[in-house]
Amino acid sequence: MILTKTLTPLRGELTVPGDKSISHRAVMFGSISEGLTEITNFLPGADCLSTISCFRKMGIEIEQSANHVLVHGKGLHGLSAPSEILDCGNSGTTTRLISGILSGQTFSTTLTGDASIQKRPMGRIITPLSMMGGQIESLAGNGCAPLKITGTTLHGIHYQSPVASAQVKSCVLLAGLYADAATSVTEPALSRNHTELMLSHFGATVTSEGVTATVLPDPHLIGSSIQVPGDISSAAYFIAAALMVPGSEVLLKNVGVNPTRDGFLKAVFDMGADITLLNQSIQGGEATADLLVRYSPLHGTVVEGAMIPTLIDEIPILAVLAATAEGTTVIRDAQELKVKESNRLDIMTSSLSSMGVSITATDDGMIIDGGKPLQGAVIDSHLDHRIAMSFAIASLVAEGETEITRADCVDISYPEFYGHLASLKE
Ligand code: S3P
């Protein structure tokens, strides 16, 4: 995919696709609830389709047509043993959340995924699930997928998680639905809370106090309707684009602005962004707003600590913005970026360097001296959707041509990404 600098402002209105985290959870929780769950504005990206495929293999009828999904749930104990390996594709959310559910079943399963998934750390779920009495094994013995899970009786625990990870927290809470007593998870900083909000919506008893979430076992989950808000992680690319290209004004409709996910907005406000939140509302416990974004000269910022989990997936595009902003941006406490779909710390550092940006990788983040013009370059996505999208946006302000190789991986979370980008350039 070859992209060139845009010579005109970006203008127009866009509805970004449904939130990936919420789409996964709606299919999973619908499957283990009784009766029909209707999901509107579902994200039909490859990751969420992996979740649908796994639950279909466990006997759940799921009708999907574009972004409309009907899940015919069979209740907490209604899943049946799959006759083949469950393939989670590129999706860490599918792998880790489903493992919590599978640990409490009466049957065994094996799950795996693509080359990236087979390198991502699963010890972070194997440890708490084992503490609950779960039987989960890394078949290669390296703490990664493929995983063999033998369903068994689980015990409630209080888990002090060493990482602020919604995937770990959700895995343990979902296993807690099948446990013999209450299960709680305490995190070092609060990660996204979609599981807590949506499980309550389906009828579970979930309480949250600060960085601790607790679930009671054996709830009677009832199918429900879920309207998925637009994904702020997808909106972030067009927020960045409008902020960077002089004269731009873009309206992004119905974006999820849950306070555990809105760190990117906070960071860009701190950098001097002109963004107005319009039509703010709450749908199923999830905050949404339309975002009116106008071109703004930005300056550097510091992003660290408890803010990191609230913008973890947006750090690649934030690094691009920081490269165009005046002054220095420091990102700390973001070592989790090394174990995402790719090593995003290494790849952002080397790829932005190849565009002429002064950037230094640190142990847990990066230091970016922004404000110099970007130069077009050849950038490999490493099959990481967020790398491909970040550099497609960087190309808008880079001199000459930018070539993104293996650019199609945007299908993981945003199949219409390049079309939406082109629509704002017209
Ligand atoms: C997700 C949680 C985050 C995020 C991922 C989606 C989720 O991962 O990076 O894209 O849906 O729970 P971690 O929990 O590993 O931080």
Short mmCIF file of C-alpha atoms and ligand atoms in Angstrom, two decimals:
data_model
loop_
_atom_site.label_atom_id
_atom_site.label_comp_id
_atom_site.label_asym_id
_atom_site.label_seq_id
_atom_site.Cartn_x
_atom_site.Cartn_y
_atom_site.Cartn_z
CA MET A 1 0.00 0.00 0.00
CA ILE A 2 1.53 3.30 -1.13
CA LEU A 3 0.35 6.51 0.51
CA THR A 4 1.33 10.11 -0.08
CA LYS A 5 1.26 13.33 1.89
CA THR A 6 -2.17 14.99 1.86
CA LEU A 7 -2.20 18.46 0.36
CA THR A 8 -5.75 19.23 1.47
CA PRO A 9 -7.34 19.36 4.93
CA LEU A 10 -9.30 16.35 6.16
CA ARG A 11 -12.99 17.12 6.40
CA GLY A 12 -16.22 15.26 6.98
CA GLU A 13 -18.06 12.93 9.27
CA LEU A 14 -17.23 9.34 10.12
CA THR A 15 -18.78 6.56 12.18
CA VAL A 16 -15.94 4.32 13.29
CA PRO A 17 -16.72 0.58 13.73
CA GLY A 18 -17.94 -0.95 16.96
CA ASP A 19 -15.61 -1.41 19.91
CA LYS A 20 -13.51 -4.58 19.64
CA SER A 21 -13.35 -5.34 23.38
CA ILE A 22 -17.11 -4.89 23.79
CA SER A 23 -17.94 -6.91 20.65
CA HIS A 24 -15.92 -9.90 21.92
CA ARG A 25 -17.56 -9.76 25.32
CA ALA A 26 -21.09 -9.46 23.89
CA VAL A 27 -20.63 -12.73 21.94
CA MET A 28 -19.00 -14.55 24.89
CA PHE A 29 -21.44 -13.42 27.56
CA GLY A 30 -24.41 -13.90 25.21
CA SER A 31 -23.28 -17.49 24.61
CA ILE A 32 -23.26 -18.33 28.34
CA SER A 33 -26.54 -16.52 29.03
CA GLU A 34 -29.98 -17.99 28.62
CA GLY A 35 -31.94 -16.98 25.51
CA LEU A 36 -31.38 -14.44 22.80
CA THR A 37 -28.73 -11.72 22.80
CA GLU A 38 -28.98 -9.14 20.02
CA ILE A 39 -25.81 -7.21 19.27
CA THR A 40 -25.97 -4.08 17.14
CA ASN A 41 -22.93 -2.23 15.77
CA PHE A 42 -20.85 -5.39 16.30
CA LEU A 43 -17.30 -5.16 14.90
CA PRO A 44 -17.01 -7.74 12.09
CA GLY A 45 -13.18 -7.63 12.25
CA ALA A 46 -11.16 -10.84 12.09
CA ASP A 47 -10.55 -10.91 15.87
CA CYS A 48 -14.23 -10.83 16.82
CA LEU A 49 -15.04 -13.36 14.09
CA SER A 50 -12.55 -15.70 15.82
CA THR A 51 -14.63 -15.41 19.00
CA ILE A 52 -17.83 -16.22 17.10
CA SER A 53 -16.18 -19.23 15.47
CA CYS A 54 -15.00 -20.61 18.85
CA PHE A 55 -18.48 -20.43 20.39
CA ARG A 56 -20.11 -21.94 17.29
CA LYS A 57 -17.72 -24.89 17.72
CA MET A 58 -19.09 -25.28 21.26
CA GLY A 59 -22.65 -25.62 20.03
CA ILE A 60 -23.88 -22.03 20.18
CA GLU A 61 -25.99 -20.85 17.26
CA ILE A 62 -24.78 -17.41 16.24
CA GLU A 63 -26.28 -15.52 13.29
CA GLN A 64 -24.03 -12.76 11.99
CA SER A 65 -24.67 -10.41 9.14
CA ALA A 66 -22.21 -7.51 8.94
CA ASN A 67 -22.53 -5.66 12.25
CA HIS A 68 -25.75 -7.33 13.41
CA VAL A 69 -25.43 -10.48 15.52
CA LEU A 70 -27.93 -12.79 17.20
CA VAL A 71 -26.52 -15.17 19.81
CA HIS A 72 -28.78 -18.02 20.90
CA GLY A 73 -27.30 -18.49 24.36
CA LYS A 74 -27.57 -21.77 26.27
CA GLY A 75 -26.78 -20.58 29.78
CA LEU A 76 -23.75 -20.88 32.03
CA HIS A 77 -23.59 -24.69 31.65
CA GLY A 78 -24.83 -24.97 28.06
CA LEU A 79 -21.58 -25.18 26.08
CA SER A 80 -20.68 -28.53 24.54
CA ALA A 81 -17.27 -30.09 23.87
CA PRO A 82 -15.85 -28.92 20.53
CA SER A 83 -14.83 -31.65 18.12
CA GLU A 84 -11.74 -29.72 16.99
CA ILE A 85 -9.10 -27.30 18.26
CA LEU A 86 -10.41 -23.79 18.94
CA ASP A 87 -8.57 -21.29 16.73
CA CYS A 88 -8.31 -17.83 18.30
CA GLY A 89 -6.51 -16.37 15.26
CA ASN A 90 -4.61 -13.19 16.18
CA SER A 91 -6.82 -12.42 19.17
CA GLY A 92 -5.35 -12.19 22.68
CA THR A 93 -8.78 -11.22 24.02
CA THR A 94 -10.36 -14.39 22.61
CA THR A 95 -7.56 -16.61 23.92
CA ARG A 96 -7.38 -15.20 27.43
CA LEU A 97 -11.07 -14.61 28.15
CA ILE A 98 -12.25 -17.91 26.72
CA SER A 99 -9.66 -19.72 28.88
CA GLY A 100 -11.47 -18.50 31.98
CA ILE A 101 -14.77 -19.88 30.70
CA LEU A 102 -13.23 -23.17 29.50
CA SER A 103 -11.56 -23.83 32.86
CA GLY A 104 -14.95 -24.25 34.51
CA GLN A 105 -16.49 -26.63 31.95
CA THR A 106 -17.02 -30.39 32.26
CA PHE A 107 -15.00 -31.09 29.09
CA SER A 108 -11.47 -30.55 27.76
CA THR A 109 -10.41 -28.22 24.99
CA THR A 110 -7.27 -27.24 23.13
CA LEU A 111 -6.92 -23.73 21.85
CA THR A 112 -4.37 -22.05 19.68
CA GLY A 113 -3.90 -19.11 17.31
CA ASP A 114 -1.61 -17.60 14.71
CA ALA A 115 2.20 -17.16 14.95
CA SER A 116 1.79 -13.95 17.00
CA ILE A 117 -0.59 -15.57 19.51
CA GLN A 118 1.80 -18.49 19.92
CA LYS A 119 4.45 -16.04 21.15
CA ARG A 120 2.30 -14.06 23.59
CA PRO A 121 2.57 -14.76 27.33
CA MET A 122 -0.17 -16.98 28.71
CA GLY A 123 1.59 -17.57 32.06
CA ARG A 124 -0.33 -14.50 33.24
CA ILE A 125 -3.59 -16.48 33.01
CA ILE A 126 -2.15 -19.93 33.74
CA THR A 127 -1.01 -18.71 37.20
CA PRO A 128 -4.37 -17.42 38.54
CA LEU A 129 -6.40 -20.18 36.87
CA SER A 130 -4.12 -22.78 38.49
CA MET A 131 -4.59 -21.02 41.86
CA MET A 132 -8.33 -21.56 41.36
CA GLY A 133 -7.72 -25.28 40.84
CA GLY A 134 -7.90 -24.99 37.05
CA GLN A 135 -6.02 -27.41 34.82
CA ILE A 136 -4.40 -25.45 32.04
CA GLU A 137 -1.19 -26.37 30.31
CA SER A 138 1.01 -24.77 27.67
CA LEU A 139 1.53 -27.69 25.28
CA ALA A 140 4.92 -26.41 24.07
CA GLY A 141 5.96 -25.88 27.69
CA ASN A 142 6.92 -22.25 26.97
CA GLY A 143 4.00 -20.51 28.68
CA CYS A 144 2.35 -19.77 25.33
CA ALA A 145 -0.50 -21.26 23.25
CA PRO A 146 -1.40 -23.94 22.23
CA LEU A 147 -3.14 -24.41 25.59
CA LYS A 148 -4.84 -27.57 26.80
CA ILE A 149 -7.61 -26.88 29.29
CA THR A 150 -9.26 -29.67 31.24
CA GLY A 151 -12.47 -28.35 32.74
CA THR A 152 -12.82 -28.90 36.48
CA THR A 153 -14.28 -27.56 39.72
CA LEU A 154 -12.88 -24.13 40.51
CA HIS A 155 -12.37 -22.33 43.80
CA GLY A 156 -12.95 -18.65 44.44
CA ILE A 157 -9.76 -16.68 45.05
CA HIS A 158 -8.58 -13.18 45.65
CA TYR A 159 -5.99 -12.56 42.95
CA GLN A 160 -3.43 -9.77 43.21
CA SER A 161 -2.51 -9.32 39.57
CA PRO A 162 1.04 -8.15 38.82
CA VAL A 163 -0.16 -6.48 35.59
CA ALA A 164 -2.93 -4.00 34.85
CA SER A 165 -4.56 -6.16 32.19
CA ALA A 166 -8.25 -6.38 31.39
CA GLN A 167 -7.63 -9.69 29.68
CA VAL A 168 -6.18 -11.20 32.87
CA LYS A 169 -8.85 -9.61 35.07
CA SER A 170 -11.65 -10.76 32.77
CA CYS A 171 -10.25 -14.29 32.50
CA VAL A 172 -10.23 -14.67 36.30
CA LEU A 173 -13.69 -13.09 36.75
CA LEU A 174 -15.16 -15.37 34.08
CA ALA A 175 -13.62 -18.42 35.77
CA GLY A 176 -15.15 -17.00 38.97
CA LEU A 177 -18.63 -17.50 37.50
CA TYR A 178 -17.92 -21.24 37.72
CA ALA A 179 -16.20 -21.17 41.15
CA ASP A 180 -17.46 -22.29 44.57
CA ALA A 181 -17.12 -18.85 46.21
CA ALA A 182 -16.61 -15.18 45.38
CA THR A 183 -13.62 -14.32 43.17
CA SER A 184 -11.89 -10.97 43.15
CA VAL A 185 -9.02 -9.41 41.24
CA THR A 186 -6.91 -6.47 42.37
CA GLU A 187 -4.81 -4.72 39.73
CA PRO A 188 -1.87 -2.33 40.09
CA ALA A 189 -3.93 0.23 38.11
CA LEU A 190 -7.46 0.05 36.76
CA SER A 191 -7.73 -1.55 33.31
CA ARG A 192 -10.78 -1.31 31.03
CA ASN A 193 -13.92 -2.35 32.91
CA HIS A 194 -16.16 -3.60 30.08
CA THR A 195 -16.37 -7.08 31.62
CA GLU A 196 -17.61 -5.75 34.94
CA LEU A 197 -20.19 -3.48 33.27
CA MET A 198 -21.47 -6.06 30.82
CA LEU A 199 -21.59 -9.02 33.20
CA SER A 200 -23.79 -6.90 35.51
CA HIS A 201 -25.98 -6.03 32.52
CA PHE A 202 -26.49 -9.79 31.88
CA GLY A 203 -27.46 -10.36 35.53
CA ALA A 204 -24.24 -11.30 37.36
CA THR A 205 -23.39 -9.78 40.72
CA VAL A 206 -20.21 -7.79 40.15
CA THR A 207 -18.84 -5.10 42.44
CA SER A 208 -15.96 -2.74 41.81
CA GLU A 209 -14.10 -0.81 44.46
CA GLY A 210 -11.09 1.12 43.23
CA VAL A 211 -8.76 -1.35 41.54
CA THR A 212 -10.58 -4.44 42.85
CA ALA A 213 -13.43 -6.21 41.03
CA THR A 214 -15.40 -9.06 42.61
CA VAL A 215 -17.85 -11.51 41.05
CA LEU A 216 -20.22 -13.94 42.77
CA PRO A 217 -20.45 -17.49 41.37
CA ASP A 218 -23.24 -19.29 39.56
CA PRO A 219 -25.32 -16.33 38.37
CA HIS A 220 -28.44 -16.69 36.30
CA LEU A 221 -27.32 -14.86 33.17
CA ILE A 222 -30.10 -13.75 30.84
CA GLY A 223 -29.68 -12.80 27.16
CA SER A 224 -29.86 -9.10 26.51
CA SER A 225 -29.42 -6.44 23.86
CA ILE A 226 -26.07 -4.80 23.47
CA GLN A 227 -25.51 -1.69 21.42
CA VAL A 228 -21.77 -1.52 20.86
CA PRO A 229 -20.32 2.00 20.93
CA GLY A 230 -17.74 3.08 18.34
CA ASP A 231 -14.19 2.00 19.18
CA ILE A 232 -12.10 4.83 20.62
CA SER A 233 -9.00 2.83 19.66
CA SER A 234 -10.13 3.07 15.99
CA ALA A 235 -11.26 6.70 16.36
CA ALA A 236 -7.77 7.59 17.66
CA TYR A 237 -6.29 7.31 14.13
CA PHE A 238 -8.68 9.90 12.73
CA ILE A 239 -8.40 12.11 15.81
CA ALA A 240 -4.65 12.13 15.23
CA ALA A 241 -5.07 12.74 11.49
CA ALA A 242 -7.36 15.74 12.01
CA LEU A 243 -5.07 17.18 14.71
CA MET A 244 -2.00 16.90 12.44
CA VAL A 245 -3.20 18.10 9.04
CA PRO A 246 -3.62 21.91 8.89
CA GLY A 247 -7.18 23.12 8.27
CA SER A 248 -8.82 19.79 9.15
CA GLU A 249 -12.19 19.43 10.88
CA VAL A 250 -13.66 15.97 11.40
CA LEU A 251 -16.74 14.78 13.29
CA LEU A 252 -16.49 11.25 14.70
CA LYS A 253 -19.92 9.94 15.67
CA ASN A 254 -20.88 7.71 18.62
CA VAL A 255 -17.43 6.99 20.05
CA GLY A 256 -17.07 5.07 23.33
CA VAL A 257 -15.52 7.34 25.96
CA ASN A 258 -15.59 5.00 28.98
CA PRO A 259 -13.23 6.63 31.54
CA THR A 260 -11.10 3.46 31.64
CA ARG A 261 -10.47 3.89 27.88
CA ASP A 262 -10.23 7.65 27.34
CA GLY A 263 -6.54 8.21 28.18
CA PHE A 264 -5.76 9.08 24.56
CA LEU A 265 -8.20 12.00 24.74
CA LYS A 266 -6.66 13.15 28.02
CA ALA A 267 -3.14 12.95 26.53
CA VAL A 268 -4.02 14.95 23.42
CA PHE A 269 -5.93 17.55 25.45
CA ASP A 270 -2.75 17.95 27.46
CA MET A 271 -0.83 18.41 24.18
CA GLY A 272 -3.15 21.27 23.16
CA ALA A 273 -5.85 19.49 21.09
CA ASP A 274 -9.07 21.23 20.11
CA ILE A 275 -11.72 18.50 20.53
CA THR A 276 -15.34 19.07 21.57
CA LEU A 277 -17.47 16.26 23.02
CA LEU A 278 -21.06 16.49 21.75
CA ASN A 279 -24.21 14.41 22.39
CA GLN A 280 -22.75 12.69 25.44
CA SER A 281 -24.80 9.71 26.63
CA ILE A 282 -24.62 6.34 28.39
CA GLN A 283 -25.59 3.07 26.63
CA GLY A 284 -25.62 -0.11 28.75
CA GLY A 285 -23.28 1.54 31.27
CA GLU A 286 -20.83 2.64 28.52
CA ALA A 287 -20.29 6.38 27.98
CA THR A 288 -20.39 7.65 24.38
CA ALA A 289 -19.98 11.00 22.62
CA ASP A 290 -19.54 12.54 19.18
CA LEU A 291 -16.07 14.05 18.87
CA LEU A 292 -15.53 17.23 16.86
CA VAL A 293 -11.81 17.39 16.16
CA ARG A 294 -10.04 20.42 14.66
CA TYR A 295 -6.45 20.84 13.52
CA SER A 296 -4.32 21.97 16.48
CA PRO A 297 -0.62 22.72 16.82
CA LEU A 298 0.50 20.32 19.57
CA HIS A 299 3.32 20.24 22.10
CA GLY A 300 4.96 17.31 23.90
CA THR A 301 3.63 15.62 27.03
CA VAL A 302 4.42 12.93 29.61
CA VAL A 303 2.31 9.76 29.70
CA GLU A 304 2.90 7.33 32.59
CA GLY A 305 1.54 5.41 35.57
CA ALA A 306 -2.18 4.73 35.96
CA MET A 307 -2.88 6.47 32.65
CA ILE A 308 -1.06 3.77 30.64
CA PRO A 309 -3.79 1.08 30.76
CA THR A 310 -6.37 3.69 29.67
CA LEU A 311 -4.55 4.28 26.36
CA ILE A 312 -2.45 1.13 25.95
CA ASP A 313 -3.57 0.37 22.37
CA GLU A 314 -3.30 4.04 21.35
CA ILE A 315 0.40 4.43 22.19
CA PRO A 316 1.57 3.72 18.61
CA ILE A 317 -0.59 6.51 17.16
CA LEU A 318 0.25 8.75 20.13
CA ALA A 319 3.94 8.27 19.25
CA VAL A 320 3.20 9.41 15.68
CA LEU A 321 1.45 12.53 17.04
CA ALA A 322 4.33 13.17 19.41
CA ALA A 323 6.73 13.05 16.45
CA THR A 324 4.84 15.95 14.84
CA ALA A 325 4.36 17.93 18.09
CA GLU A 326 6.83 20.59 19.23
CA GLY A 327 9.11 19.51 22.08
CA THR A 328 9.66 16.25 23.92
CA THR A 329 7.16 13.52 24.74
CA VAL A 330 8.06 10.90 27.33
CA ILE A 331 6.13 7.61 27.58
CA ARG A 332 6.92 5.51 30.69
CA ASP A 333 5.53 2.40 32.43
CA ALA A 334 4.48 0.95 29.07
CA GLN A 335 6.53 -2.28 29.08
CA GLU A 336 3.30 -4.14 28.19
CA LEU A 337 3.76 -2.83 24.63
CA LYS A 338 6.49 -5.43 24.17
CA VAL A 339 3.96 -8.28 24.40
CA LYS A 340 1.14 -7.03 22.18
CA GLU A 341 0.41 -8.32 18.66
CA SER A 342 4.04 -7.32 17.99
CA ASN A 343 6.78 -5.71 20.08
CA ARG A 344 5.31 -2.24 19.62
CA LEU A 345 8.11 -0.48 21.50
CA ASP A 346 10.79 -1.81 19.14
CA ILE A 347 8.75 -1.43 15.99
CA MET A 348 7.56 2.13 16.71
CA THR A 349 11.10 3.16 17.54
CA SER A 350 12.73 1.68 14.45
CA SER A 351 9.92 2.70 12.07
CA LEU A 352 9.65 6.29 13.29
CA SER A 353 13.47 6.52 13.13
CA SER A 354 13.33 5.46 9.51
CA MET A 355 10.99 8.43 8.89
CA GLY A 356 13.63 10.76 10.34
CA VAL A 357 12.16 11.12 13.84
CA SER A 358 14.43 11.53 16.89
CA ILE A 359 13.17 8.72 19.09
CA THR A 360 14.87 6.64 21.78
CA ALA A 361 13.51 3.39 23.20
CA THR A 362 13.76 3.02 26.98
CA ASP A 363 13.12 -0.09 29.09
CA ASP A 364 9.47 0.77 29.55
CA GLY A 365 8.64 3.32 26.87
CA MET A 366 10.10 5.92 24.55
CA ILE A 367 11.35 9.50 24.38
CA ILE A 368 10.38 11.41 21.27
CA ASP A 369 11.80 14.78 20.25
CA GLY A 370 9.10 16.04 17.94
CA GLY A 371 8.63 18.84 15.48
CA LYS A 372 10.98 17.90 12.61
CA PRO A 373 9.33 17.10 9.24
CA LEU A 374 8.67 13.37 8.68
CA GLN A 375 10.11 11.64 5.60
CA GLY A 376 8.24 8.92 3.69
CA ALA A 377 9.71 5.44 4.19
CA VAL A 378 8.96 1.76 3.67
CA ILE A 379 7.29 0.48 6.83
CA ASP A 380 6.49 -3.17 7.51
CA SER A 381 3.35 -3.69 9.59
CA HIS A 382 4.80 -6.89 11.13
CA LEU A 383 1.17 -8.03 10.67
CA ASP A 384 0.19 -5.72 13.54
CA HIS A 385 -2.99 -3.80 12.66
CA ARG A 386 -2.17 -0.86 14.93
CA ILE A 387 1.29 -0.43 13.37
CA ALA A 388 -0.21 -0.38 9.85
CA MET A 389 -2.86 2.21 10.80
CA SER A 390 -0.44 4.40 12.73
CA PHE A 391 1.89 4.71 9.74
CA ALA A 392 -0.96 5.23 7.28
CA ILE A 393 -1.76 8.33 9.38
CA ALA A 394 1.93 9.33 9.61
CA SER A 395 2.04 9.26 5.78
CA LEU A 396 -0.46 12.15 5.67
CA VAL A 397 2.26 14.56 6.85
CA ALA A 398 5.40 12.78 5.59
CA GLU A 399 7.31 14.15 2.59
CA GLY A 400 7.14 11.90 -0.46
CA GLU A 401 5.78 8.37 -0.47
CA THR A 402 5.21 6.00 2.42
CA GLU A 403 4.88 2.33 1.58
CA ILE A 404 3.25 0.04 4.12
CA THR A 405 3.90 -3.62 3.50
CA ARG A 406 1.47 -6.29 4.71
CA ALA A 407 -1.02 -3.44 5.10
CA ASP A 408 -4.10 -5.70 4.94
CA CYS A 409 -3.72 -6.68 8.59
CA VAL A 410 -6.01 -3.72 9.44
CA ASP A 411 -8.78 -6.32 8.87
CA ILE A 412 -8.11 -7.50 12.43
CA SER A 413 -9.88 -4.50 13.94
CA TYR A 414 -10.89 -2.09 11.16
CA PRO A 415 -11.63 -3.63 7.73
CA GLU A 416 -12.87 -0.31 6.25
CA PHE A 417 -9.90 1.71 7.54
CA TYR A 418 -8.31 2.70 4.20
CA GLY A 419 -11.72 3.52 2.68
CA HIS A 420 -12.62 5.71 5.65
CA LEU A 421 -9.27 7.49 5.40
CA ALA A 422 -9.80 8.13 1.67
CA SER A 423 -13.31 9.49 2.36
CA LEU A 424 -11.90 12.22 4.63
CA LYS A 425 -9.36 13.24 1.96
CA GLU A 426 -12.06 13.90 -0.68
C1 S3P B 1 -8.20 -5.86 25.80
C2 S3P B 1 -7.29 -5.52 26.76
C3 S3P B 1 -5.96 -4.97 26.47
C4 S3P B 1 -5.86 -4.45 25.06
C5 S3P B 1 -6.45 -5.39 24.06
C6 S3P B 1 -7.92 -5.63 24.37
C7 S3P B 1 -9.50 -6.43 26.20
O1 S3P B 1 -5.00 -6.00 26.62
O2 S3P B 1 -4.50 -4.19 24.72
O3 S3P B 1 -6.33 -4.88 22.75
O4 S3P B 1 -10.42 -6.49 25.35
O5 S3P B 1 -9.63 -6.80 27.36
P1 S3P B 1 -4.36 -6.35 28.06
O6 S3P B 1 -5.43 -6.81 28.94
O7 S3P B 1 -3.36 -7.43 27.79
O8 S3P B 1 -3.71 -5.09 28.52
#
